[in-house]
Tab-separated table of C-alpha atoms in Angstrom:
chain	number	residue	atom	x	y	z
A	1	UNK	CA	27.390	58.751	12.632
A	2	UNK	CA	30.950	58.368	12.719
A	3	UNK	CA	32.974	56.057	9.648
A	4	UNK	CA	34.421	52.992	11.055
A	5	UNK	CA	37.999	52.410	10.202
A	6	UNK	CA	37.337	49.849	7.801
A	7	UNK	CA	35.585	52.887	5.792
A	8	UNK	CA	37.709	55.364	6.515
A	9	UNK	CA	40.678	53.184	5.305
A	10	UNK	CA	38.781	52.050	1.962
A	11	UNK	CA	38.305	56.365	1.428
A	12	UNK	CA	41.855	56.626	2.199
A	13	UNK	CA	43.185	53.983	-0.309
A	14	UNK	CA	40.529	55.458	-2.903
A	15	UNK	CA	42.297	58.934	-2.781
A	16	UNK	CA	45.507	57.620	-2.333
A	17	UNK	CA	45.396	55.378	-5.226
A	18	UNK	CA	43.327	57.516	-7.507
A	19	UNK	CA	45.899	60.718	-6.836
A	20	UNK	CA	49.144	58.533	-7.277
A	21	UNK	CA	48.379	54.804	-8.562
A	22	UNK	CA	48.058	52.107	-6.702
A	23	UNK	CA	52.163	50.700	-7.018
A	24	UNK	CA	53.240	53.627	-5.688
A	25	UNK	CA	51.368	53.748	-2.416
A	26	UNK	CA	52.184	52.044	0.463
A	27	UNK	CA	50.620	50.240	3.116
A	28	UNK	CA	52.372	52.307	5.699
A	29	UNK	CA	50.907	55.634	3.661
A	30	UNK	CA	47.500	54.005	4.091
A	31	UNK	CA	47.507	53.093	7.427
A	32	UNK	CA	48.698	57.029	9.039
A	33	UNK	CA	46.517	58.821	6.113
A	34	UNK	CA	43.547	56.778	7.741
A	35	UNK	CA	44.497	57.088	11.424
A	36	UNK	CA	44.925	53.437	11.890
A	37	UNK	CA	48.192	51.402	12.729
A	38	UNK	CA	49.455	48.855	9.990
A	39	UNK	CA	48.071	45.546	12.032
A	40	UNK	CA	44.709	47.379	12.185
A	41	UNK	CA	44.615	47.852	8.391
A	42	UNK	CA	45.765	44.006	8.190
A	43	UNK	CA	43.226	43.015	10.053
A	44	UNK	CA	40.609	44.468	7.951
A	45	UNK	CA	42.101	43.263	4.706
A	46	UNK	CA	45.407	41.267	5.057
A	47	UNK	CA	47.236	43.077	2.314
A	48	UNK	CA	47.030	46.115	-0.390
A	49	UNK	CA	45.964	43.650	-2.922
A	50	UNK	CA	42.959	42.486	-0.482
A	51	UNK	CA	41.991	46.341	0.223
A	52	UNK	CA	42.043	47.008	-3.677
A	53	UNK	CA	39.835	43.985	-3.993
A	54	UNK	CA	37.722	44.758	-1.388
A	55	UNK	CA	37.114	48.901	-3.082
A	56	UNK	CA	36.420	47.190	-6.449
A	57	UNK	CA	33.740	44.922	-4.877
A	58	UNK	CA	32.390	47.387	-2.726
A	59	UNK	CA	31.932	49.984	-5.522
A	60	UNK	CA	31.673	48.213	-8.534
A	61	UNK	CA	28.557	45.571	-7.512
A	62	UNK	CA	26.149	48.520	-7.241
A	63	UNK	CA	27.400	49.848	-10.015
A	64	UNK	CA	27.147	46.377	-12.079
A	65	UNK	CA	23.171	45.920	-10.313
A	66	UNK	CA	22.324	49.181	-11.385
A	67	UNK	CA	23.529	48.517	-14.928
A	68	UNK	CA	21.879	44.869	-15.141
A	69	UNK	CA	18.643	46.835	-14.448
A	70	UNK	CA	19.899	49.815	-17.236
A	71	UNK	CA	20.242	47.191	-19.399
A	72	UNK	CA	17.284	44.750	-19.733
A	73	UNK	CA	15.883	45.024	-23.380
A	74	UNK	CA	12.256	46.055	-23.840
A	75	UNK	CA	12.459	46.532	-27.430
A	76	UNK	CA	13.523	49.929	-28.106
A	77	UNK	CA	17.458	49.902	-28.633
A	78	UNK	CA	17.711	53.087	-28.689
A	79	UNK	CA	15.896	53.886	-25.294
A	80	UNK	CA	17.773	50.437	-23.879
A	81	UNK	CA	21.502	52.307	-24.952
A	82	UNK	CA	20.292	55.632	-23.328
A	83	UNK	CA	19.404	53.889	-20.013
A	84	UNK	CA	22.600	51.951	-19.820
A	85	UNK	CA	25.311	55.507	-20.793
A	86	UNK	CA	22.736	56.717	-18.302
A	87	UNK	CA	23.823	54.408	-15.392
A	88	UNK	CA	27.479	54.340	-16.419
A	89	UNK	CA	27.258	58.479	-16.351
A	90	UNK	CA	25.428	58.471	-12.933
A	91	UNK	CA	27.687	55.965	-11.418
A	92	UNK	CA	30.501	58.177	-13.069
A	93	UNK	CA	28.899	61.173	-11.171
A	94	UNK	CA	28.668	59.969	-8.057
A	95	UNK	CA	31.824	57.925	-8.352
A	96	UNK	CA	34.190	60.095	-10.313
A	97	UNK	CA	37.942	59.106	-8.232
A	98	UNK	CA	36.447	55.276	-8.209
A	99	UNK	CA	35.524	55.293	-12.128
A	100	UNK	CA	39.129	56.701	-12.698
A	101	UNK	CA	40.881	54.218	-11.220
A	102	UNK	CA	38.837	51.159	-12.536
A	103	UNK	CA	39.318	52.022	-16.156
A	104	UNK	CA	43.250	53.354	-15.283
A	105	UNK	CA	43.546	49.830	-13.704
A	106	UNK	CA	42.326	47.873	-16.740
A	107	UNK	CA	44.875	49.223	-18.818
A	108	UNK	CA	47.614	48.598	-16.584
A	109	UNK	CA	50.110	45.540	-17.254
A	110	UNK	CA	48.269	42.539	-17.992
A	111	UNK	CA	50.481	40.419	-15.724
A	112	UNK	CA	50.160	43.041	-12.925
A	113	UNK	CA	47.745	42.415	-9.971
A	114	UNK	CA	45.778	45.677	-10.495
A	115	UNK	CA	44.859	44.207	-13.877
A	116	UNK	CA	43.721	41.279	-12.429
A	117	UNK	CA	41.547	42.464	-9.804
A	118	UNK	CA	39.901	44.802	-12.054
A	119	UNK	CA	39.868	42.397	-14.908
A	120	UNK	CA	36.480	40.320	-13.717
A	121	UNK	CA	34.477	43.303	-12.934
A	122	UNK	CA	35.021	44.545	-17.148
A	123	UNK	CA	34.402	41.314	-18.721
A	124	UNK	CA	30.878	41.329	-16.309
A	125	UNK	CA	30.245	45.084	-17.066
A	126	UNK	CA	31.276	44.271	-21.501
A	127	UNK	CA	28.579	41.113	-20.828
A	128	UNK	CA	25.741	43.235	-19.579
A	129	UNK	CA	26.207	45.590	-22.652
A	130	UNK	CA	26.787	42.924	-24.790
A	131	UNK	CA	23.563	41.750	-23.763
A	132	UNK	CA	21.502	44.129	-25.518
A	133	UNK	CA	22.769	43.317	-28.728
A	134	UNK	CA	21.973	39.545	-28.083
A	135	UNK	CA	18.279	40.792	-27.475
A	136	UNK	CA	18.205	43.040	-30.108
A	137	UNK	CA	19.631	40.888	-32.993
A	138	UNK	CA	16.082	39.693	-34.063
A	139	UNK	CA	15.598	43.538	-34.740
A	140	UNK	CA	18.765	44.582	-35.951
A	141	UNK	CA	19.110	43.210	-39.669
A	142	UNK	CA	22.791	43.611	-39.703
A	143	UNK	CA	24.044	42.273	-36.372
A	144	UNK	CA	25.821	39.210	-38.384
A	145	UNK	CA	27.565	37.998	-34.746
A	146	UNK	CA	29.160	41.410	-34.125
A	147	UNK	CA	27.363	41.513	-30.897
A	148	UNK	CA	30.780	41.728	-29.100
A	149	UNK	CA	32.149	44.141	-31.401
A	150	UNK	CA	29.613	45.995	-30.897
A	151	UNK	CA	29.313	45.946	-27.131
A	152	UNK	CA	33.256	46.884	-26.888
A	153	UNK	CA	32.204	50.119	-29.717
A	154	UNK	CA	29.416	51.551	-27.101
A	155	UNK	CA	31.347	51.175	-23.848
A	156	UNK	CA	34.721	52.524	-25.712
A	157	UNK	CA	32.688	55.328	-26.815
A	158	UNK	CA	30.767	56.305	-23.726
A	159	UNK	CA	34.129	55.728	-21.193
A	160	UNK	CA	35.852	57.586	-23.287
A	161	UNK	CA	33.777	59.957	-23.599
A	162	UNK	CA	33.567	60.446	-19.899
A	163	UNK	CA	37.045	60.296	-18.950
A	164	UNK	CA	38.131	62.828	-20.902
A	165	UNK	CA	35.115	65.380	-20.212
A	166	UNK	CA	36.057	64.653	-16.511
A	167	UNK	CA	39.864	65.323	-17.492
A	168	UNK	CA	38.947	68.224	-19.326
A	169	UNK	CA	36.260	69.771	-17.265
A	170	UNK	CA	36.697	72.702	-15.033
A	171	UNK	CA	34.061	71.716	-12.700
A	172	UNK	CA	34.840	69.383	-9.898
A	173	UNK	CA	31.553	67.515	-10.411
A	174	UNK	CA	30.686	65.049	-13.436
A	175	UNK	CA	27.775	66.237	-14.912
A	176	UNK	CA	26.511	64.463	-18.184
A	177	UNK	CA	23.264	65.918	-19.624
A	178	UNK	CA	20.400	64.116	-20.876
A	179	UNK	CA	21.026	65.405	-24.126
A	180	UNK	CA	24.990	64.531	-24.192
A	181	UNK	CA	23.852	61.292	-23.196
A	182	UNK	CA	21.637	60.489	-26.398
A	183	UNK	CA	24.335	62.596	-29.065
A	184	UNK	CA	26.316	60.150	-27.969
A	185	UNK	CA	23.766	56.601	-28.583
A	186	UNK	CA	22.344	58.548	-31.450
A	187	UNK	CA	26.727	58.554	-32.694
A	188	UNK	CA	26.662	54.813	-32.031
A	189	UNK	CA	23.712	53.612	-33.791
A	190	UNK	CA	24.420	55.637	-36.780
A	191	UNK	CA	27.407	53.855	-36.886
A	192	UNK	CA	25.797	50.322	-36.378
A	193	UNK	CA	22.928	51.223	-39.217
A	194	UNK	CA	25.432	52.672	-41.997
């Protein structure tokens, strides 16, 4: 089946703006890298701003379902913070250039545009993790309102965790193990319960 330009531009842009950054691409760049003319790429998304919008919402909604799922409390926080590094880690895996840009994006300029486009999809993504401390304050004895704080801790530790094993890494796939992937809850609650 062959990728419709609308695709094939969105690929482009990802590459393009994941290899160099997103100010210092052009539209012009986009359009020949993708085999499309400049009005064609307008049509499709009626500026660079609307295409990085448009790669965000395209990428990051499955990513944010999949996590609402990861995330739904059943009691166990232990098992809950496994499933949601779990689903950031896949994602990361499948989505390693995407993943890149969103968190190099949210620590761009806070006035810039890339900042702001990026900006809704982290306060929904810090909610859903935040979550799980909401449901598990009944359990937790020292929770005290730090649900936030503690939210921020566990997706701090598990990005960062993943960015720089991708940056590091000599592979050119993502791979987190099961076993990486509960060090690093088992890190976090110890944390949380000292």
């Amino acid at each position: 089946m062959p990728v419709d330009n609308r695709e094939r531009i969105l690929e482009t842009a990802l590459e393009l703006f994941y290899s160099r950054g997103y100010d210092a691409v052009g539209v012009q760049e986009i359009a020949e890298k993708s085999g499309v003319t400049k009005p064609t790429l307008y049509y499709y998304f009626k500026s660079k701003y609307g295409l990085l919008e448009q790669l965000l919402e395209s990428r990051g909604e499955p990513f944010l379902r999949e996590l609402q799922t990861a995330c739904i409390y059943h009691g166990d926080l232990r098992e809950t913070l496994c499933a949601a590094a779990r689903a950031v880690a896949d994602f990361a895996q499948r989505e390693p250039k995407f993943s890149i840009l969103f968190v190099a994006q949210y620590y761009s300029a806070r006035e810039s545009e890339t900042y702001q486009a990026v900006r809704p999809l982290v306060f929904r993504l810090q909610k859903e993790i935040e979550g799980i401390f909401e449901a598990a304050a009944s359990d937790l004895g020292n929770m005290h309102g730090r649900q936030r704080q503690f939210s921020l801790g566990f997706i701090g530790l598990v990005i960062l965790y993943l960015i720089m094993k991708h940056e590091t890494g000599e592979e050119k796939r993502l791979e987190i193990s099961e076993e990486e992937i509960e060090a690093l809850v088992h890190q976090f609650m110890h944390g949380i319960y000292s």
